[in-house]
Amino acid sequence: MRSSSATTTLPGDPPGGRRAMAVWGIGVSVYFVAVIFRTSLGVAGLDAADRFHVNASALSTFSILQLLVYAGMQIPVGLLVDRLGTKKVLTIGVVLFTAGQLGFAFSPSYGMALASRALLGCGDAMTFISVLRLGTRWFPARRGPLVAQLAGLAGMAGNLVSTLVLARLLHGVGWTAAFAGSALAGVAVLVLLLLFLKDHPEGYEPEPFPHQGAAYVRRQIAASWREPGTRLGLWVHFTTQFPAMVFLLLWGLPFLVQAQGLSRATAGELLTLVVLSNMVVGLVYGQIIARHHAARLPLALGTVAATAVVWAATLAYPADRAPMWLLIVLCTVLGSCGPASMIGFDFARPANPAERQGTASGITNMGGFVASMTTLFAIGVLLDATGDDYTVAFSAVFVLQTLGVSQILRLRGRVARRERERLVASRVETVHVPA
């Protein structure tokens, strides 16, 4: 049965259409480039270790610092998007992540490379929430789940470019030329952004909202956090996203090459499979949730369960190396983690009014990146402590999944009650609106 909350057109909904797709597409292109830069280290991890002469713990620090900055920026960025609008925040983001990618290309030392990744993470942090906000300003509410999944799909396309194109450039033209050349994509999207992007359609300007310094910040954060839907969104994002993020961002290639004995080319193909699976599953999840809102939690928990089972089977395989068919299943299932993490926004979005969407999205988006950062660090430390025992190191995944599932189960009842109350209230308001 189709959920009415997923299909009802709300008063003041923007019309969508071709112009909406064009403007939103510019925002998505910025996110696409940001993900290329974010995941570029995933195909260069072994090269970075050689270039800067660092061990596993130090190598993981690149991604940890980048994600630490990203996660720490989510609430401030959400507040900035609510206050300044999408275009200004995206512009700042493009300048920062392009400078970070360029700095990484020319870094002569480990310290400067770390600073460059931190700068990149700061700019990257400003993209996804801005794109989500752009979607809510240009498309009807009923399109929200699909638009969010399509944005995530664009991010995976960026990951695919990083895996296929940047990896070949890296080994073809060298470190500096590959990273500096990729930075030109940031310049290109900056030009598009400045010339053509608009925060909202004409006639759909948001109502003026008073901003009162620190009081406004506290009020926005507190009001968003009080909503159980925001907190559930955070924990769904936390629990679902990180296994694939950790695999693609840094540790997948070393695991497949060093622990599983695959060539770099074969390992790259498996990383590509994760991305392709993500893109297919994202379209499926978006369509299902748009039609059946009640499917959100079963899809999220089902993804967590499937990920845990396939990771356990891979790590516990009795032979020294898992068979190729099992690695293919692992990478295919990991591809569902990204789309499942987008479900978190489908809990936070309806729980908050338009003037809090950026802040609520920022809180939600922190979840997966905090989990990824924690797991990246734990795996690096455990690899060094155990002499590169990937079975022990990757077992950290199960600890965070257990924590996340316990919080999801704790909050789900409260969120369901609040959503029923809002649905009843909206129906009452609709009945009393004069014709």
PDB file of N, CA, C and O in Angstrom, residues 30-42 62-63 65-71 73-74 77 92-105 107 112-128 162 166 175 179-180 182-183 249 369:
ATOM      1  N   VAL A  30      29.170  19.730  -8.395  1.00  0.00           N
ATOM      2  CA  VAL A  30      30.135  20.138  -7.374  1.00  0.00           C
ATOM      3  C   VAL A  30      30.398  18.983  -6.413  1.00  0.00           C
ATOM      4  O   VAL A  30      31.545  18.674  -6.065  1.00  0.00           O
ATOM      5  N   TYR A  31      29.339  18.318  -5.988  1.00  0.00           N
ATOM      6  CA  TYR A  31      29.484  17.170  -5.093  1.00  0.00           C
ATOM      7  C   TYR A  31      30.246  16.035  -5.782  1.00  0.00           C
ATOM      8  O   TYR A  31      31.079  15.363  -5.172  1.00  0.00           O
ATOM      9  N   PHE A  32      29.975  15.838  -7.051  1.00  0.00           N
ATOM     10  CA  PHE A  32      30.660  14.821  -7.852  1.00  0.00           C
ATOM     11  C   PHE A  32      32.180  15.029  -7.813  1.00  0.00           C
ATOM     12  O   PHE A  32      32.954  14.090  -7.561  1.00  0.00           O
ATOM     13  N   VAL A  33      32.608  16.256  -8.027  1.00  0.00           N
ATOM     14  CA  VAL A  33      34.042  16.561  -8.016  1.00  0.00           C
ATOM     15  C   VAL A  33      34.608  16.415  -6.602  1.00  0.00           C
ATOM     16  O   VAL A  33      35.718  15.899  -6.405  1.00  0.00           O
ATOM     17  N   ALA A  34      33.833  16.847  -5.597  1.00  0.00           N
ATOM     18  CA  ALA A  34      34.294  16.728  -4.209  1.00  0.00           C
ATOM     19  C   ALA A  34      34.563  15.270  -3.845  1.00  0.00           C
ATOM     20  O   ALA A  34      35.542  14.958  -3.154  1.00  0.00           O
ATOM     21  N   VAL A  35      33.711  14.359  -4.313  1.00  0.00           N
ATOM     22  CA  VAL A  35      33.903  12.941  -4.008  1.00  0.00           C
ATOM     23  C   VAL A  35      35.120  12.378  -4.742  1.00  0.00           C
ATOM     24  O   VAL A  35      35.849  11.538  -4.198  1.00  0.00           O
ATOM     25  N   ILE A  36      35.369  12.837  -5.960  1.00  0.00           N
ATOM     26  CA  ILE A  36      36.592  12.424  -6.657  1.00  0.00           C
ATOM     27  C   ILE A  36      37.816  12.774  -5.812  1.00  0.00           C
ATOM     28  O   ILE A  36      38.719  11.953  -5.597  1.00  0.00           O
ATOM     29  N   PHE A  37      37.830  14.002  -5.309  1.00  0.00           N
ATOM     30  CA  PHE A  37      38.973  14.445  -4.502  1.00  0.00           C
ATOM     31  C   PHE A  37      39.016  13.687  -3.177  1.00  0.00           C
ATOM     32  O   PHE A  37      40.088  13.288  -2.714  1.00  0.00           O
ATOM     33  N   ARG A  38      37.844  13.478  -2.555  1.00  0.00           N
ATOM     34  CA  ARG A  38      37.791  12.795  -1.259  1.00  0.00           C
ATOM     35  C   ARG A  38      38.347  11.382  -1.349  1.00  0.00           C
ATOM     36  O   ARG A  38      39.095  10.934  -0.481  1.00  0.00           O
ATOM     37  N   THR A  39      37.961  10.665  -2.395  1.00  0.00           N
ATOM     38  CA  THR A  39      38.315   9.247  -2.505  1.00  0.00           C
ATOM     39  C   THR A  39      39.612   9.014  -3.278  1.00  0.00           C
ATOM     40  O   THR A  39      40.004   7.868  -3.472  1.00  0.00           O
ATOM     41  N   SER A  40      40.267  10.079  -3.694  1.00  0.00           N
ATOM     42  CA  SER A  40      41.495   9.917  -4.482  1.00  0.00           C
ATOM     43  C   SER A  40      42.578   9.191  -3.699  1.00  0.00           C
ATOM     44  O   SER A  40      43.405   8.476  -4.282  1.00  0.00           O
ATOM     45  N   LEU A  41      42.582   9.339  -2.381  1.00  0.00           N
ATOM     46  CA  LEU A  41      43.584   8.646  -1.582  1.00  0.00           C
ATOM     47  C   LEU A  41      43.345   7.142  -1.560  1.00  0.00           C
ATOM     48  O   LEU A  41      44.272   6.362  -1.346  1.00  0.00           O
ATOM     49  N   GLY A  42      42.097   6.717  -1.794  1.00  0.00           N
ATOM     50  CA  GLY A  42      41.791   5.294  -1.771  1.00  0.00           C
ATOM     51  C   GLY A  42      42.547   4.504  -2.831  1.00  0.00           C
ATOM     52  O   GLY A  42      42.877   3.333  -2.632  1.00  0.00           O
ATOM     53  N   PHE A  62      45.819  10.234   7.298  1.00  0.00           N
ATOM     54  CA  PHE A  62      45.350  11.073   6.190  1.00  0.00           C
ATOM     55  C   PHE A  62      43.829  11.094   6.138  1.00  0.00           C
ATOM     56  O   PHE A  62      43.194  12.154   6.140  1.00  0.00           O
ATOM     57  N   SER A  63      43.246   9.908   6.066  1.00  0.00           N
ATOM     58  CA  SER A  63      41.793   9.812   5.942  1.00  0.00           C
ATOM     59  C   SER A  63      41.092  10.192   7.238  1.00  0.00           C
ATOM     60  O   SER A  63      40.015  10.797   7.208  1.00  0.00           O
ATOM     61  N   LEU A  65      42.060  12.395   9.529  1.00  0.00           N
ATOM     62  CA  LEU A  65      42.040  13.857   9.652  1.00  0.00           C
ATOM     63  C   LEU A  65      41.030  14.465   8.694  1.00  0.00           C
ATOM     64  O   LEU A  65      40.268  15.370   9.071  1.00  0.00           O
ATOM     65  N   GLN A  66      41.009  13.962   7.479  1.00  0.00           N
ATOM     66  CA  GLN A  66      40.054  14.464   6.491  1.00  0.00           C
ATOM     67  C   GLN A  66      38.628  14.269   6.972  1.00  0.00           C
ATOM     68  O   GLN A  66      37.786  15.174   6.878  1.00  0.00           O
ATOM     69  N   LEU A  67      38.324  13.083   7.505  1.00  0.00           N
ATOM     70  CA  LEU A  67      36.975  12.804   7.992  1.00  0.00           C
ATOM     71  C   LEU A  67      36.681  13.528   9.296  1.00  0.00           C
ATOM     72  O   LEU A  67      35.534  13.896   9.566  1.00  0.00           O
ATOM     73  N   LEU A  68      37.712  13.730  10.132  1.00  0.00           N
ATOM     74  CA  LEU A  68      37.520  14.482  11.376  1.00  0.00           C
ATOM     75  C   LEU A  68      37.079  15.907  11.069  1.00  0.00           C
ATOM     76  O   LEU A  68      36.140  16.431  11.672  1.00  0.00           O
ATOM     77  N   VAL A  69      37.760  16.519  10.104  1.00  0.00           N
ATOM     78  CA  VAL A  69      37.376  17.868   9.693  1.00  0.00           C
ATOM     79  C   VAL A  69      35.976  17.851   9.084  1.00  0.00           C
ATOM     80  O   VAL A  69      35.134  18.706   9.395  1.00  0.00           O
ATOM     81  N   TYR A  70      35.720  16.868   8.228  1.00  0.00           N
ATOM     82  CA  TYR A  70      34.410  16.754   7.575  1.00  0.00           C
ATOM     83  C   TYR A  70      33.302  16.619   8.612  1.00  0.00           C
ATOM     84  O   TYR A  70      32.303  17.346   8.574  1.00  0.00           O
ATOM     85  N   ALA A  71      33.464  15.681   9.539  1.00  0.00           N
ATOM     86  CA  ALA A  71      32.419  15.451  10.543  1.00  0.00           C
ATOM     87  C   ALA A  71      32.251  16.659  11.449  1.00  0.00           C
ATOM     88  O   ALA A  71      31.125  17.058  11.777  1.00  0.00           O
ATOM     89  N   MET A  73      32.680  19.684  10.763  1.00  0.00           N
ATOM     90  CA  MET A  73      32.112  20.822  10.038  1.00  0.00           C
ATOM     91  C   MET A  73      30.621  20.670   9.754  1.00  0.00           C
ATOM     92  O   MET A  73      29.980  21.627   9.311  1.00  0.00           O
ATOM     93  N   GLN A  74      30.033  19.494   9.982  1.00  0.00           N
ATOM     94  CA  GLN A  74      28.678  19.253   9.514  1.00  0.00           C
ATOM     95  C   GLN A  74      27.647  20.181  10.140  1.00  0.00           C
ATOM     96  O   GLN A  74      26.803  20.754   9.446  1.00  0.00           O
ATOM     97  N   VAL A  77      28.279  23.806   9.002  1.00  0.00           N
ATOM     98  CA  VAL A  77      27.881  23.957   7.599  1.00  0.00           C
ATOM     99  C   VAL A  77      26.365  23.981   7.480  1.00  0.00           C
ATOM    100  O   VAL A  77      25.799  24.775   6.714  1.00  0.00           O
ATOM    101  N   ILE A  92      32.325  28.624  -1.355  1.00  0.00           N
ATOM    102  CA  ILE A  92      33.417  28.499  -0.384  1.00  0.00           C
ATOM    103  C   ILE A  92      33.976  27.072  -0.422  1.00  0.00           C
ATOM    104  O   ILE A  92      35.195  26.863  -0.409  1.00  0.00           O
ATOM    105  N   GLY A  93      33.076  26.086  -0.486  1.00  0.00           N
ATOM    106  CA  GLY A  93      33.498  24.691  -0.483  1.00  0.00           C
ATOM    107  C   GLY A  93      34.380  24.350  -1.670  1.00  0.00           C
ATOM    108  O   GLY A  93      35.414  23.677  -1.525  1.00  0.00           O
ATOM    109  N   VAL A  94      33.985  24.811  -2.867  1.00  0.00           N
ATOM    110  CA  VAL A  94      34.767  24.507  -4.078  1.00  0.00           C
ATOM    111  C   VAL A  94      36.173  25.097  -3.976  1.00  0.00           C
ATOM    112  O   VAL A  94      37.171  24.438  -4.303  1.00  0.00           O
ATOM    113  N   VAL A  95      36.252  26.330  -3.524  1.00  0.00           N
ATOM    114  CA  VAL A  95      37.567  26.975  -3.409  1.00  0.00           C
ATOM    115  C   VAL A  95      38.464  26.188  -2.448  1.00  0.00           C
ATOM    116  O   VAL A  95      39.647  25.933  -2.740  1.00  0.00           O
ATOM    117  N   LEU A  96      37.901  25.749  -1.327  1.00  0.00           N
ATOM    118  CA  LEU A  96      38.703  25.052  -0.327  1.00  0.00           C
ATOM    119  C   LEU A  96      39.133  23.662  -0.795  1.00  0.00           C
ATOM    120  O   LEU A  96      40.307  23.290  -0.669  1.00  0.00           O
ATOM    121  N   PHE A  97      38.186  22.875  -1.352  1.00  0.00           N
ATOM    122  CA  PHE A  97      38.613  21.516  -1.713  1.00  0.00           C
ATOM    123  C   PHE A  97      39.522  21.496  -2.936  1.00  0.00           C
ATOM    124  O   PHE A  97      40.369  20.606  -3.091  1.00  0.00           O
ATOM    125  N   THR A  98      39.390  22.493  -3.818  1.00  0.00           N
ATOM    126  CA  THR A  98      40.312  22.570  -4.954  1.00  0.00           C
ATOM    127  C   THR A  98      41.714  22.951  -4.487  1.00  0.00           C
ATOM    128  O   THR A  98      42.716  22.379  -4.944  1.00  0.00           O
ATOM    129  N   ALA A  99      41.788  23.894  -3.545  1.00  0.00           N
ATOM    130  CA  ALA A  99      43.091  24.273  -2.980  1.00  0.00           C
ATOM    131  C   ALA A  99      43.726  23.090  -2.255  1.00  0.00           C
ATOM    132  O   ALA A  99      44.947  22.878  -2.330  1.00  0.00           O
ATOM    133  N   GLY A 100      42.901  22.302  -1.558  1.00  0.00           N
ATOM    134  CA  GLY A 100      43.420  21.141  -0.856  1.00  0.00           C
ATOM    135  C   GLY A 100      43.967  20.089  -1.798  1.00  0.00           C
ATOM    136  O   GLY A 100      45.039  19.508  -1.553  1.00  0.00           O
ATOM    137  N   GLN A 101      43.267  19.829  -2.894  1.00  0.00           N
ATOM    138  CA  GLN A 101      43.734  18.837  -3.871  1.00  0.00           C
ATOM    139  C   GLN A 101      45.024  19.306  -4.538  1.00  0.00           C
ATOM    140  O   GLN A 101      45.952  18.515  -4.753  1.00  0.00           O
ATOM    141  N   LEU A 102      45.084  20.600  -4.836  1.00  0.00           N
ATOM    142  CA  LEU A 102      46.293  21.144  -5.464  1.00  0.00           C
ATOM    143  C   LEU A 102      47.475  21.093  -4.499  1.00  0.00           C
ATOM    144  O   LEU A 102      48.599  20.749  -4.875  1.00  0.00           O
ATOM    145  N   GLY A 103      47.207  21.419  -3.236  1.00  0.00           N
ATOM    146  CA  GLY A 103      48.269  21.352  -2.235  1.00  0.00           C
ATOM    147  C   GLY A 103      48.783  19.941  -2.045  1.00  0.00           C
ATOM    148  O   GLY A 103      49.989  19.717  -1.868  1.00  0.00           O
ATOM    149  N   PHE A 104      47.885  18.959  -2.083  1.00  0.00           N
ATOM    150  CA  PHE A 104      48.281  17.559  -1.930  1.00  0.00           C
ATOM    151  C   PHE A 104      49.194  17.128  -3.079  1.00  0.00           C
ATOM    152  O   PHE A 104      50.109  16.327  -2.900  1.00  0.00           O
ATOM    153  N   ALA A 105      48.938  17.673  -4.260  1.00  0.00           N
ATOM    154  CA  ALA A 105      49.750  17.318  -5.434  1.00  0.00           C
ATOM    155  C   ALA A 105      51.204  17.733  -5.250  1.00  0.00           C
ATOM    156  O   ALA A 105      52.126  17.028  -5.689  1.00  0.00           O
ATOM    157  N   SER A 107      52.727  18.596  -2.225  1.00  0.00           N
ATOM    158  CA  SER A 107      53.256  18.467  -0.862  1.00  0.00           C
ATOM    159  C   SER A 107      54.588  17.708  -0.862  1.00  0.00           C
ATOM    160  O   SER A 107      54.643  16.563  -1.300  1.00  0.00           O
ATOM    161  N   MET A 112      52.791  18.602   5.363  1.00  0.00           N
ATOM    162  CA  MET A 112      52.085  19.451   4.408  1.00  0.00           C
ATOM    163  C   MET A 112      50.969  18.676   3.714  1.00  0.00           C
ATOM    164  O   MET A 112      49.915  19.240   3.410  1.00  0.00           O
ATOM    165  N   ALA A 113      51.207  17.395   3.463  1.00  0.00           N
ATOM    166  CA  ALA A 113      50.163  16.571   2.855  1.00  0.00           C
ATOM    167  C   ALA A 113      48.966  16.443   3.798  1.00  0.00           C
ATOM    168  O   ALA A 113      47.813  16.494   3.365  1.00  0.00           O
ATOM    169  N   LEU A 114      49.224  16.288   5.089  1.00  0.00           N
ATOM    170  CA  LEU A 114      48.135  16.239   6.079  1.00  0.00           C
ATOM    171  C   LEU A 114      47.334  17.533   6.071  1.00  0.00           C
ATOM    172  O   LEU A 114      46.098  17.510   6.096  1.00  0.00           O
ATOM    173  N   ALA A 115      48.026  18.662   6.045  1.00  0.00           N
ATOM    174  CA  ALA A 115      47.336  19.955   6.034  1.00  0.00           C
ATOM    175  C   ALA A 115      46.468  20.101   4.787  1.00  0.00           C
ATOM    176  O   ALA A 115      45.347  20.636   4.852  1.00  0.00           O
ATOM    177  N   SER A 116      46.964  19.613   3.666  1.00  0.00           N
ATOM    178  CA  SER A 116      46.205  19.696   2.417  1.00  0.00           C
ATOM    179  C   SER A 116      44.941  18.845   2.485  1.00  0.00           C
ATOM    180  O   SER A 116      43.864  19.260   2.028  1.00  0.00           O
ATOM    181  N   ARG A 117      45.043  17.634   3.064  1.00  0.00           N
ATOM    182  CA  ARG A 117      43.856  16.777   3.183  1.00  0.00           C
ATOM    183  C   ARG A 117      42.838  17.391   4.147  1.00  0.00           C
ATOM    184  O   ARG A 117      41.625  17.243   3.965  1.00  0.00           O
ATOM    185  N   ALA A 118      43.329  18.077   5.182  1.00  0.00           N
ATOM    186  CA  ALA A 118      42.410  18.748   6.108  1.00  0.00           C
ATOM    187  C   ALA A 118      41.650  19.863   5.395  1.00  0.00           C
ATOM    188  O   ALA A 118      40.434  20.035   5.577  1.00  0.00           O
ATOM    189  N   LEU A 119      42.353  20.629   4.568  1.00  0.00           N
ATOM    190  CA  LEU A 119      41.718  21.697   3.797  1.00  0.00           C
ATOM    191  C   LEU A 119      40.695  21.117   2.829  1.00  0.00           C
ATOM    192  O   LEU A 119      39.583  21.644   2.668  1.00  0.00           O
ATOM    193  N   LEU A 120      41.053  20.010   2.197  1.00  0.00           N
ATOM    194  CA  LEU A 120      40.133  19.326   1.286  1.00  0.00           C
ATOM    195  C   LEU A 120      38.880  18.864   2.033  1.00  0.00           C
ATOM    196  O   LEU A 120      37.759  19.030   1.555  1.00  0.00           O
ATOM    197  N   GLY A 121      39.086  18.287   3.214  1.00  0.00           N
ATOM    198  CA  GLY A 121      37.947  17.827   4.003  1.00  0.00           C
ATOM    199  C   GLY A 121      37.022  18.960   4.395  1.00  0.00           C
ATOM    200  O   GLY A 121      35.797  18.796   4.430  1.00  0.00           O
ATOM    201  N   CYS A 122      37.593  20.122   4.671  1.00  0.00           N
ATOM    202  CA  CYS A 122      36.785  21.289   5.042  1.00  0.00           C
ATOM    203  C   CYS A 122      35.891  21.714   3.877  1.00  0.00           C
ATOM    204  O   CYS A 122      34.704  21.988   4.051  1.00  0.00           O
ATOM    205  N   GLY A 123      36.454  21.773   2.675  1.00  0.00           N
ATOM    206  CA  GLY A 123      35.652  22.140   1.509  1.00  0.00           C
ATOM    207  C   GLY A 123      34.638  21.080   1.154  1.00  0.00           C
ATOM    208  O   GLY A 123      33.482  21.380   0.827  1.00  0.00           O
ATOM    209  N   ASP A 124      35.056  19.819   1.226  1.00  0.00           N
ATOM    210  CA  ASP A 124      34.161  18.696   0.937  1.00  0.00           C
ATOM    211  C   ASP A 124      32.947  18.720   1.861  1.00  0.00           C
ATOM    212  O   ASP A 124      31.820  18.411   1.452  1.00  0.00           O
ATOM    213  N   ALA A 125      33.167  19.095   3.108  1.00  0.00           N
ATOM    214  CA  ALA A 125      32.088  19.117   4.099  1.00  0.00           C
ATOM    215  C   ALA A 125      30.951  20.055   3.713  1.00  0.00           C
ATOM    216  O   ALA A 125      29.821  19.909   4.196  1.00  0.00           O
ATOM    217  N   MET A 126      31.218  21.006   2.861  1.00  0.00           N
ATOM    218  CA  MET A 126      30.213  22.008   2.512  1.00  0.00           C
ATOM    219  C   MET A 126      29.345  21.610   1.328  1.00  0.00           C
ATOM    220  O   MET A 126      28.419  22.339   0.974  1.00  0.00           O
ATOM    221  N   THR A 127      29.612  20.451   0.727  1.00  0.00           N
ATOM    222  CA  THR A 127      28.935  20.136  -0.527  1.00  0.00           C
ATOM    223  C   THR A 127      27.632  19.372  -0.365  1.00  0.00           C
ATOM    224  O   THR A 127      26.596  19.789  -0.888  1.00  0.00           O
ATOM    225  N   PHE A 128      27.654  18.252   0.345  1.00  0.00           N
ATOM    226  CA  PHE A 128      26.497  17.371   0.308  1.00  0.00           C
ATOM    227  C   PHE A 128      25.266  17.993   0.963  1.00  0.00           C
ATOM    228  O   PHE A 128      24.155  17.911   0.428  1.00  0.00           O
ATOM    229  N   SER A 162      37.332   8.266  -9.688  1.00  0.00           N
ATOM    230  CA  SER A 162      38.561   8.165  -8.907  1.00  0.00           C
ATOM    231  C   SER A 162      39.200   6.792  -9.064  1.00  0.00           C
ATOM    232  O   SER A 162      40.413   6.661  -9.252  1.00  0.00           O
ATOM    233  N   LEU A 166      41.545   8.242 -12.136  1.00  0.00           N
ATOM    234  CA  LEU A 166      42.660   8.802 -11.383  1.00  0.00           C
ATOM    235  C   LEU A 166      43.723   7.746 -11.087  1.00  0.00           C
ATOM    236  O   LEU A 166      44.922   8.041 -11.078  1.00  0.00           O
ATOM    237  N   TRP A 175      52.481  11.179  -9.555  1.00  0.00           N
ATOM    238  CA  TRP A 175      51.727  11.753  -8.431  1.00  0.00           C
ATOM    239  C   TRP A 175      51.331  13.203  -8.684  1.00  0.00           C
ATOM    240  O   TRP A 175      50.160  13.570  -8.632  1.00  0.00           O
ATOM    241  N   PHE A 179      47.345  14.530  -9.492  1.00  0.00           N
ATOM    242  CA  PHE A 179      46.553  15.285  -8.521  1.00  0.00           C
ATOM    243  C   PHE A 179      46.369  16.742  -8.946  1.00  0.00           C
ATOM    244  O   PHE A 179      45.294  17.318  -8.764  1.00  0.00           O
ATOM    245  N   ALA A 180      47.403  17.346  -9.520  1.00  0.00           N
ATOM    246  CA  ALA A 180      47.267  18.730  -9.980  1.00  0.00           C
ATOM    247  C   ALA A 180      46.306  18.818 -11.160  1.00  0.00           C
ATOM    248  O   ALA A 180      45.483  19.748 -11.240  1.00  0.00           O
ATOM    249  N   SER A 182      43.779  16.812 -11.789  1.00  0.00           N
ATOM    250  CA  SER A 182      42.402  16.613 -11.317  1.00  0.00           C
ATOM    251  C   SER A 182      41.841  17.868 -10.682  1.00  0.00           C
ATOM    252  O   SER A 182      40.624  18.099 -10.695  1.00  0.00           O
ATOM    253  N   ALA A 183      42.718  18.728 -10.124  1.00  0.00           N
ATOM    254  CA  ALA A 183      42.254  19.958  -9.488  1.00  0.00           C
ATOM    255  C   ALA A 183      41.567  20.897 -10.473  1.00  0.00           C
ATOM    256  O   ALA A 183      40.763  21.760 -10.078  1.00  0.00           O
ATOM    257  N   LEU A 249      37.686   4.251   0.863  1.00  0.00           N
ATOM    258  CA  LEU A 249      38.497   5.429   1.146  1.00  0.00           C
ATOM    259  C   LEU A 249      39.960   5.082   1.378  1.00  0.00           C
ATOM    260  O   LEU A 249      40.852   5.847   1.011  1.00  0.00           O
ATOM    261  N   PHE A 369      30.314   9.542   9.069  1.00  0.00           N
ATOM    262  CA  PHE A 369      31.701   9.971   8.987  1.00  0.00           C
ATOM    263  C   PHE A 369      32.415   9.808  10.332  1.00  0.00           C
ATOM    264  O   PHE A 369      33.614   9.526  10.369  1.00  0.00           O
TER     265      PHE A 369
END
